[in-house]
Structure formats: structure tokens, C-alpha cells
CSV table of C-alpha atoms in Angstrom, one decimal:
chain,number,residue,atom,x,y,z
P,78,MET,CA,76.4,112.3,82.3
P,79,ALA,CA,79.0,109.7,81.2
P,80,SER,CA,77.9,107.1,78.7
P,81,PRO,CA,77.8,103.4,79.8
P,82,THR,CA,80.8,102.7,77.7
P,83,THR,CA,82.8,105.5,79.4
P,84,GLN,CA,81.7,104.3,82.8
P,85,GLY,CA,82.8,100.8,81.9
P,86,LEU,CA,86.2,102.1,80.8
P,87,GLU,CA,86.6,104.0,84.1
P,88,ARG,CA,85.9,100.9,86.1
P,89,THR,CA,88.4,98.9,84.1
P,90,ILE,CA,91.2,101.5,84.4
P,91,VAL,CA,90.5,101.7,88.2
P,92,GLU,CA,90.8,98.0,88.5
P,93,PHE,CA,94.1,98.1,86.5
P,94,CYS,CA,95.5,100.8,88.7
P,95,ARG,CA,94.6,98.8,91.8
P,96,PHE,CA,96.1,95.6,90.3
P,97,ALA,CA,99.3,97.5,89.4
P,98,ARG,CA,99.6,98.9,93.0
P,99,GLU,CA,99.1,95.4,94.6
P,100,ASN,CA,101.9,94.1,92.4
P,101,GLY,CA,104.5,96.7,93.3
P,102,LEU,CA,103.9,99.8,91.1
P,103,PRO,CA,103.4,103.1,93.0
P,104,THR,CA,99.9,103.8,91.8
P,105,GLY,CA,98.3,106.2,94.2
P,106,VAL,CA,95.5,108.8,93.9
P,107,LYS,CA,97.3,111.1,91.5
P,108,GLU,CA,98.4,108.2,89.2
P,109,SER,CA,95.0,106.7,89.1
P,110,LEU,CA,93.3,109.9,88.1
P,111,ASP,CA,96.0,110.6,85.5
P,112,ALA,CA,95.5,107.1,84.1
P,113,LEU,CA,91.7,107.7,83.7
P,114,ARG,CA,92.4,110.9,81.8
P,115,ALA,CA,95.0,109.2,79.6
P,116,ALA,CA,92.7,106.3,78.8
P,117,GLU,CA,89.9,108.7,77.9
P,118,ALA,CA,92.2,110.6,75.6
P,119,VAL,CA,93.6,107.7,73.6
P,120,GLY,CA,90.7,105.3,73.8
P,121,ILE,CA,90.9,101.5,73.7
P,122,ALA,CA,91.0,100.8,70.0
P,123,GLU,CA,94.8,100.6,69.8
P,124,ARG,CA,96.2,98.7,72.8
P,125,GLU,CA,99.8,99.8,72.2
P,126,LYS,CA,98.7,103.5,72.5
P,127,LEU,CA,96.8,102.7,75.7
P,128,LYS,CA,99.8,100.9,77.1
P,129,PHE,CA,102.2,103.8,76.4
P,130,ALA,CA,99.8,106.4,77.7
P,131,LEU,CA,99.3,104.5,81.0
P,132,ARG,CA,103.0,103.8,81.3
P,133,ALA,CA,103.8,107.5,80.9
P,134,VAL,CA,101.5,108.7,83.7
P,135,ILE,CA,102.1,105.8,86.1
P,136,CYS,CA,105.8,105.0,85.9
P,137,SER,CA,108.4,107.3,87.6
P,138,SER,CA,111.5,105.3,87.4
P,139,LYS,CA,113.4,102.9,85.1
P,140,ALA,CA,112.5,99.9,87.3
P,141,ASP,CA,108.8,100.8,87.1
P,142,TRP,CA,109.0,101.4,83.4
P,143,ASP,CA,110.6,98.1,82.7
P,144,PHE,CA,108.1,96.2,84.9
P,145,PHE,CA,105.0,98.0,83.5
P,146,LYS,CA,104.8,95.8,80.4
P,147,GLU,CA,104.5,92.6,82.5
P,148,ILE,CA,101.8,94.1,84.6
P,149,PHE,CA,99.9,95.4,81.6
P,150,GLU,CA,100.0,92.1,79.7
P,151,ALA,CA,99.1,90.1,82.9
P,152,PHE,CA,96.0,92.2,83.4
P,153,TRP,CA,94.7,92.4,79.9
P,154,ASN,CA,95.7,88.9,78.7
P,155,GLU,CA,98.0,89.5,75.7
P,156,PRO,CA,96.7,86.7,73.4
P,157,GLN,CA,93.3,88.3,73.1
P,158,GLY,CA,94.5,91.8,72.7
P,159,SER,CA,92.4,94.9,72.8
P,160,SER,CA,89.2,93.1,72.0
P,161,ARG,CA,89.6,91.6,75.5
P,162,LEU,CA,89.6,95.0,77.0
P,163,ALA,CA,86.5,95.9,75.0
P,164,GLN,CA,84.8,92.7,76.3
P,165,ARG,CA,85.7,93.7,79.9
P,166,THR,CA,84.3,97.1,79.4
P,167,GLY,CA,81.1,95.8,77.7
P,168,LYS,CA,80.3,93.4,80.5
P,169,ARG,CA,80.3,96.2,83.0
P,170,ALA,CA,78.1,98.4,80.9
P,171,LYS,CA,75.3,95.8,80.8
P,172,SER,CA,74.4,96.4,84.5
P,173,SER,CA,73.1,99.8,85.3
P,174,ALA,CA,73.8,99.3,88.9
P,175,GLU,CA,77.4,98.4,88.2
P,176,SER,CA,77.6,101.4,85.9
P,177,ASP,CA,76.4,103.8,88.6
P,178,PHE,CA,78.9,102.3,91.0
P,179,ALA,CA,81.7,102.8,88.5
P,180,GLN,CA,80.8,106.4,88.0
P,181,GLU,CA,80.5,107.2,91.7
P,182,ASN,CA,83.7,105.3,92.5
P,183,ALA,CA,86.2,106.3,89.8
P,184,GLY,CA,88.7,106.4,92.7
P,185,ALA,CA,87.9,102.9,93.8
P,186,PRO,CA,91.5,101.8,94.2
P,187,LEU,CA,91.8,104.5,96.9
P,188,VAL,CA,89.2,102.7,99.1
P,189,GLY,CA,90.0,99.1,98.4
P,190,GLN,CA,87.8,97.4,95.9
P,191,ASN,CA,87.6,93.6,96.2
P,192,ASN,CA,89.2,91.4,93.6
P,193,SER,CA,86.1,89.2,93.7
P,194,ALA,CA,84.4,91.8,91.4
P,195,LEU,CA,86.4,90.2,88.6
P,196,THR,CA,85.0,87.0,87.3
P,197,GLU,CA,87.2,84.0,86.9
P,198,GLY,CA,87.0,84.1,83.1
P,199,GLU,CA,88.2,87.7,82.8
P,200,GLY,CA,91.8,86.8,82.2
P,201,LYS,CA,94.9,85.9,84.1
P,202,ALA,CA,95.1,88.9,86.4
P,203,VAL,CA,93.2,87.3,89.3
P,204,VAL,CA,95.1,84.0,88.9
P,205,GLY,CA,98.5,85.8,88.7
P,206,ALA,CA,97.7,88.0,91.7
P,207,THR,CA,96.5,85.1,93.8
P,208,ALA,CA,99.6,83.1,92.9
P,209,HIS,CA,101.9,86.0,93.8
P,210,GLU,CA,100.2,86.5,97.2
P,211,ARG,CA,100.4,82.8,98.0
P,212,LEU,CA,104.2,82.7,97.1
P,213,LYS,CA,104.8,85.8,99.2
P,214,LYS,CA,103.3,84.1,102.3
P,215,THR,CA,104.9,80.7,101.8
P,216,ASP,CA,107.7,79.8,104.2
P,217,PHE,CA,111.0,79.5,102.2
P,218,SER,CA,111.5,76.0,103.7
P,219,GLN,CA,108.2,74.8,102.3
P,220,LEU,CA,108.7,75.8,98.7
P,221,THR,CA,108.5,73.2,95.9
P,222,GLN,CA,110.9,73.3,93.0
P,223,THR,CA,108.1,74.5,90.8
P,224,ASP,CA,107.4,77.5,93.0
P,225,LEU,CA,111.1,78.3,93.7
P,226,ALA,CA,111.9,79.7,90.2
P,227,GLU,CA,108.8,81.9,90.2
P,228,LEU,CA,109.4,83.2,93.7
P,229,GLU,CA,113.0,84.0,92.9
P,230,ARG,CA,111.8,86.1,90.0
P,231,ILE,CA,109.2,88.1,91.9
P,232,SER,CA,111.3,88.4,95.1
P,233,LEU,CA,114.2,90.2,93.4
P,234,ARG,CA,111.8,92.6,91.7
P,235,LEU,CA,109.8,93.4,94.8
P,236,LEU,CA,112.9,93.7,97.0
P,237,GLN,CA,114.5,96.1,94.5
P,238,GLN,CA,111.4,98.2,94.4
P,239,MET,CA,111.4,98.3,98.2
P,240,SER,CA,115.0,99.4,98.3
P,241,LEU,CA,114.4,102.0,95.6
P,242,ARG,CA,111.5,103.5,97.6
P,243,LEU,CA,113.7,103.6,100.8
P,244,SER,CA,116.5,105.3,99.0
P,245,ARG,CA,114.2,107.9,97.4
P,246,ARG,CA,112.6,108.6,100.8
P,247,ILE,CA,115.9,109.4,102.4
P,248,LYS,CA,116.9,111.7,99.5
P,249,ASN,CA,113.7,113.6,99.8
P,250,ILE,CA,113.8,114.3,103.5
P,251,ALA,CA,114.6,117.9,104.4
P,252,THR,CA,114.5,119.7,107.7
P,253,HIS,CA,114.3,123.4,108.4
P,254,GLY,CA,117.0,124.9,110.7
P,255,ARG,CA,118.0,128.5,111.4
P,256,VAL,CA,117.3,131.3,108.9
P,257,ASP,CA,120.1,131.8,106.4
P,258,LEU,CA,120.3,135.7,106.2
P,259,ARG,CA,122.9,135.9,103.5
P,260,ARG,CA,121.0,133.6,101.1
P,261,THR,CA,117.6,135.3,102.1
P,262,ILE,CA,119.0,138.8,101.2
P,263,ARG,CA,120.6,137.5,98.0
P,264,ARG,CA,117.3,136.0,96.8
P,265,GLY,CA,115.4,139.2,97.8
P,266,ILE,CA,117.6,141.4,95.5
P,267,SER,CA,115.8,140.1,92.4
P,268,ARG,CA,112.5,141.2,94.0
P,269,GLY,CA,113.5,144.8,94.7
P,270,GLY,CA,114.9,144.0,98.1
P,271,ASP,CA,111.7,142.6,99.6
P,272,LEU,CA,112.4,139.6,101.8
P,273,ILE,CA,109.4,137.5,100.6
P,274,ASP,CA,110.8,134.0,101.0
P,275,LEU,CA,113.1,132.9,103.8
P,276,SER,CA,116.0,130.6,103.2
P,277,PHE,CA,117.0,128.2,105.9
P,278,ARG,CA,120.2,126.6,106.9
P,279,ARG,CA,119.7,122.9,106.5
P,280,ARG,CA,121.5,120.1,108.3
P,281,LYS,CA,123.0,117.8,105.8
P,282,LEU,CA,121.2,114.5,106.2
P,283,GLN,CA,123.4,111.4,105.9
P,284,GLN,CA,121.9,108.3,104.3
P,285,LEU,CA,121.7,105.4,106.7
P,286,LYS,CA,124.5,103.0,106.6
P,287,LEU,CA,123.4,99.3,106.5
P,288,VAL,CA,125.6,96.6,107.9
P,289,ILE,CA,124.2,93.1,107.2
P,290,LEU,CA,125.3,89.9,108.9
P,291,LEU,CA,123.9,86.7,107.2
P,292,ASP,CA,123.9,83.3,108.9
P,293,VAL,CA,124.8,80.6,106.4
P,294,SER,CA,125.1,77.7,108.8
P,295,GLY,CA,123.4,74.3,108.3
P,296,SER,CA,120.2,75.2,110.1
P,297,MET,CA,119.7,78.2,107.8
P,298,ASN,CA,120.0,76.2,104.5
P,299,PRO,CA,116.4,76.8,103.4
P,300,TYR,CA,116.7,80.5,103.9
P,301,SER,CA,120.3,81.6,103.2
P,302,ILE,CA,120.0,82.0,99.4
P,303,PHE,CA,117.0,84.3,99.8
P,304,PHE,CA,118.8,86.4,102.4
P,305,VAL,CA,121.7,86.8,99.9
P,306,ARG,CA,119.2,88.0,97.3
P,307,PHE,CA,117.8,90.3,99.9
P,308,ALA,CA,121.2,91.9,100.6
P,309,TYR,CA,121.9,92.1,96.9
P,310,ALA,CA,118.6,94.1,96.3
P,311,LEU,CA,119.5,96.5,99.2
P,312,GLN,CA,123.0,97.0,97.9
P,313,LYS,CA,121.7,97.9,94.4
P,314,TYR,CA,120.1,101.1,95.7
P,315,PHE,CA,122.0,102.0,98.9
P,316,LYS,CA,125.5,103.3,98.5
P,317,ARG,CA,126.5,102.4,102.0
P,318,VAL,CA,125.8,98.7,102.5
P,319,ASP,CA,128.4,96.3,103.9
P,320,THR,CA,127.5,92.6,104.0
P,321,PHE,CA,129.1,89.6,105.8
P,322,LEU,CA,128.4,85.9,105.9
P,323,PHE,CA,129.1,83.9,109.0
P,324,SER,CA,128.8,80.4,110.4
P,325,THR,CA,132.0,79.4,112.3
P,326,GLN,CA,133.9,82.3,110.6
P,327,LEU,CA,133.3,85.7,109.2
P,328,THR,CA,133.5,86.5,105.5
P,329,GLU,CA,132.8,89.9,103.8
P,330,ILE,CA,130.9,89.7,100.5
P,331,THR,CA,130.3,93.4,99.9
P,332,SER,CA,132.4,93.5,96.7
P,333,SER,CA,130.7,90.4,95.3
P,334,LEU,CA,127.2,91.9,95.8
P,335,ARG,CA,128.2,94.9,93.8
P,336,ALA,CA,128.1,92.9,90.6
P,337,ARG,CA,125.7,94.3,87.9
P,338,GLN,CA,123.8,91.0,87.6
P,339,LEU,CA,122.7,88.7,90.4
P,340,ARG,CA,124.0,85.7,88.5
P,341,ASP,CA,127.5,87.2,88.6
P,342,ALA,CA,127.2,88.0,92.3
P,343,LEU,CA,126.2,84.4,93.1
P,344,GLU,CA,129.1,83.0,91.0
P,345,SER,CA,131.5,85.2,92.9
P,346,LEU,CA,130.1,84.0,96.2
P,347,ALA,CA,130.6,80.4,95.2
P,348,GLU,CA,134.4,81.1,95.3
P,349,HIS,CA,134.2,82.2,99.0
P,350,ALA,CA,135.1,79.7,101.7
P,351,ALA,CA,132.4,81.0,104.1
P,352,GLY,CA,131.6,77.8,105.9
P,353,TRP,CA,128.3,77.3,104.1
P,354,SER,CA,126.1,74.7,106.0
P,355,GLY,CA,128.6,74.4,108.8
P,356,GLY,CA,128.2,75.1,112.5
P,357,THR,CA,127.4,78.5,114.1
P,358,LYS,CA,129.6,80.6,116.4
P,359,ILE,CA,127.8,83.9,116.5
P,360,GLY,CA,129.8,85.4,119.3
P,361,ASP,CA,133.1,84.7,117.6
P,362,SER,CA,131.9,86.2,114.3
P,363,LEU,CA,130.7,89.3,116.1
P,364,ARG,CA,134.0,89.7,117.8
P,365,ASP,CA,135.9,89.5,114.5
P,366,LEU,CA,133.5,92.0,113.1
P,367,ASN,CA,134.1,94.4,116.0
P,368,ILE,CA,137.9,94.0,115.9
P,369,HIS,CA,138.5,94.1,112.2
P,370,HIS,CA,135.7,96.3,110.9
P,371,GLY,CA,134.0,98.0,113.8
P,372,ARG,CA,135.8,101.4,113.6
P,373,ARG,CA,135.0,101.6,109.8
P,374,LEU,CA,131.4,100.5,110.0
P,375,PHE,CA,129.7,101.4,113.2
P,376,SER,CA,128.5,104.9,113.9
P,377,ARG,CA,125.2,106.6,114.9
P,378,ASP,CA,124.0,106.5,111.4
P,379,THR,CA,124.4,102.7,111.1
P,380,VAL,CA,121.6,100.2,111.1
P,381,PHE,CA,123.0,96.8,112.0
P,382,MET,CA,121.0,93.9,110.8
P,383,VAL,CA,121.4,90.2,111.7
P,384,LEU,CA,119.6,87.5,109.8
P,385,SER,CA,119.9,84.3,111.8
P,386,ASP,CA,117.8,81.7,113.7
P,387,GLY,CA,120.0,82.2,116.8
P,388,TRP,CA,121.2,78.6,117.1
P,389,ASP,CA,124.7,79.0,118.5
P,390,THR,CA,127.4,76.5,119.5
P,391,GLY,CA,129.7,79.2,120.9
P,392,ASP,CA,129.8,81.1,124.2
P,393,PRO,CA,126.6,83.0,124.9
P,394,GLU,CA,128.4,85.4,127.2
P,395,MET,CA,130.7,86.4,124.3
P,396,LEU,CA,127.7,86.8,122.1
P,397,ALA,CA,126.1,89.2,124.6
P,398,ALA,CA,129.3,91.2,125.2
P,399,GLU,CA,130.0,91.7,121.5
P,400,LEU,CA,126.4,92.5,120.6
P,401,GLY,CA,126.2,94.9,123.5
P,402,ALA,CA,129.4,96.7,122.2
P,403,ILE,CA,127.8,97.0,118.7
P,404,LYS,CA,124.5,98.2,120.2
P,405,ARG,CA,126.2,101.1,122.0
P,406,ARG,CA,127.7,102.4,118.7
P,407,VAL,CA,124.8,102.1,116.2
P,408,ARG,CA,121.5,103.8,115.6
P,409,LYS,CA,119.4,100.6,115.5
P,410,LEU,CA,119.9,96.9,115.9
P,411,ILE,CA,117.5,94.6,113.9
P,412,TRP,CA,117.4,90.8,114.2
P,413,LEU,CA,115.4,88.9,111.6
P,414,ASN,CA,114.7,85.3,112.6
P,415,PRO,CA,113.0,82.9,110.2
P,416,LEU,CA,111.8,80.7,113.2
P,417,LEU,CA,109.6,83.6,114.3
P,418,GLY,CA,107.3,82.6,111.5
P,419,MET,CA,106.3,79.4,113.5
P,420,ALA,CA,103.2,79.8,115.6
P,421,ASP,CA,104.7,78.1,118.7
P,422,TYR,CA,108.3,79.4,118.5
P,423,GLN,CA,109.9,80.8,121.7
P,424,PRO,CA,113.4,82.4,121.6
P,425,ILE,CA,114.8,80.3,124.4
P,426,THR,CA,118.0,78.9,122.9
P,427,ARG,CA,121.2,80.1,124.6
P,428,GLY,CA,122.2,82.3,121.7
P,429,MET,CA,118.9,84.0,121.1
P,430,SER,CA,118.3,84.5,124.8
P,431,ALA,CA,121.7,86.2,125.2
P,432,ALA,CA,121.0,88.5,122.2
P,433,LEU,CA,117.4,89.6,123.0
P,434,PRO,CA,118.3,92.4,125.5
P,435,PHE,CA,120.3,94.3,122.9
P,436,ILE,CA,117.8,94.0,120.0
P,437,ASP,CA,115.6,97.0,118.9
P,438,VAL,CA,113.6,95.1,116.3
P,439,PHE,CA,113.0,91.4,116.6
P,440,ALA,CA,111.0,90.2,113.6
P,441,PRO,CA,110.4,87.1,111.4
P,442,ALA,CA,112.1,86.5,108.1
P,443,HIS,CA,110.6,83.2,107.0
P,444,ASN,CA,108.9,84.3,103.7
P,445,LEU,CA,109.0,87.1,101.2
P,446,GLU,CA,106.3,89.1,102.9
P,447,SER,CA,108.2,89.3,106.1
P,448,LEU,CA,111.4,90.4,104.3
P,449,LEU,CA,109.4,93.2,102.6
P,450,ASP,CA,108.2,94.3,106.1
P,451,LEU,CA,111.8,95.5,106.7
P,452,GLU,CA,110.8,98.7,104.8
P,453,MET,CA,108.7,99.8,107.8
P,454,HIS,CA,111.5,99.2,110.2
P,455,LEU,CA,114.1,101.1,108.1
P,456,LYS,CA,111.7,104.0,107.7
P,457,ARG,CA,111.4,104.3,111.4
P,458,ALA,CA,115.2,104.4,111.7
């Protein structure tokens, strides 16, 4: 039977894995169990050893590796070091009921343990997680200057992690086709001619092409900069992303968003005369996109994404005609509208009404949480 100290350590590691998962690290069943074994092997006396051990079993990419330190320090409260971890472990060992619960539920993050189990004085983890959740749910138009900088920091990280997961998922997909006799026989030679394993012809899967159209008109001012960050995060991990801005005219910004740093991308965008904060002519912009870029961009492996509130000063019949032409050529048409985050919103403006019949996914885009939901829609595509 595990000692109370061991039980308390298990409970703490379980909580850490759950906290890491809630803040963007891919900490599932396997990683949680590996983390428990690693913590038992190195102990808690030297915090650096514990950090490197957990990082080794949890992180599977450079992005995860770089972000792990922040998660680790937030959970264990850096100023108080390893003694803080010992305190957390000791508190749980005092209650036999809690100890039994810890032993029986070493996989607690798999069934959803409540954060309220952590007391308010146990560090900054609860406060940090609560603040992040609040910011993720706050409408972009309601952010204060104090919150803006923090949301910008976590939004880029979470959007990049979402994009990385999507790109990995596409790379890992494989489908069985017909048996490849030549390859099967060749593999069987090394086994004395026995055809033990069959090789299959596989259809080469093409990664989805993303075409993004961002509304930067006056009514979209509170949202435009976050949409640009959103497109930048997607472009960092997808090789086939083409991005355009529009208000009264269409401007391609694909090359600007390929900058290594977001700051460089934003500086490059400042040089574009894209009609920022101007009027909106969605139909005219779609027509320009079809005429000048349609042949290059649109195919059955294209997901076309519009981020706009649908307010339009142009001809709604032109909007419908051009959007219909795009719809016939692409795999999926997604329209993200920040106004959908309002409880009483109805898509009854001329532009939005004209567009609705051609939209496959009509979803909100008023806060970070709604932008992250795009992962679900792209997986289905």
C-alpha cells in the first residue's frame, strides 16, 4: 500500500497534469501515467529535476517544450520553490479520506476533477487558470487595456497550438485502398516467401487549403486585429494558407503573414492600403477574388473562410452570385461572425441574408474561445 506521502504526491501530479491540459498542453491518459512514474523516480527534493522529468514525458513538440516552463512555474509558484510542492503534498496526506481518494483516483484528470479541490492559498495556479478562462470568454469589443496585452499573449499561443494539432492530424491520417501485390511480395521475401503482412495502395491525401477573407471595415474595428493574429497562427503551421483583407477593396496579405515574428508581420501590414476602418463592399471584394485569384485558389480541397459581421453597402445580389460561384468550387464554406456572440442577434441585414444560403458553417467569432472552436469545424472538413 502506498504511503501517505506517495499518495499526496500522486494527487499533486494528477492536478498538475489536469492544469497543464486545461491550459493547452496535450496531457492525456498516457502522459498523466508517465508523469506519475517520472515523479516517483526523481522525487520532489530537487525541483529542476522534477521539471525536466515531467517535461520529457509530457511534451511532444517544440511549442509544448517552450511553453512547459510557464505552466510548471504557474502551478508550483516559483518564489517558494520545491518547499511549496512539499507543503501541497503534506496537506493532502493529513486527511486519510483524501489520501484514499488520491490512491483510487490516480487518473483523476481523466474523469474531470474540480479545481475547487485546491484551496485559495495554494499558489497562483487557480488564479491564473481563472483569469485565462475569463479572458477566453470575454468579447473582444469589451476588453480593457489591462486585459488586452494578456489576451494577446495567450491568444497567439493557444491559436498556434490549435493550428499545430490540426496540421499533425492531417499528416497522420491514412486510408487503406487496394492490396499492392508487388510491395506485399517484396516484403514477404525476407520472411521466406510467406505473405504475412499485406501492403496497400494508399491514396495520397492532400492537406486542406485554407483561403481566409478578413473584414477590416469600420464596424469590425474591435475584432480585426485578433482576426489577423488568428490568420497568422494558422499560416505558421499550414503550408497552404492564402489570406486577404477587404473593406471596399481586396488586398492580399499572404506574404506579410509569412514573417517569422508576429511583430514583423504587423509592421508589414501597416504598409498596405487595405481600406482599414472604411466601408464594406463584400460582393465587389468577392468578385475581385474570383476573377483574379479563383483559378489558383479554389478547388475541392479548399476551405473558404470569411470573418465578417455581414454589414454591406454593396449589392446583395452580387454578393450572393459571387459567393455561390465560390461555394460550387470549394469543399466547405465557413462564415465566422462576431455578432453571433450577442444573445439577441438575428442575421437579417441585406448582406448576411444574401450569404446564408451558401454557408456550410455559420459560427460566432466574438472571443478567443469561439475562434478556438474552429478546430472542430476544420476537423470535420
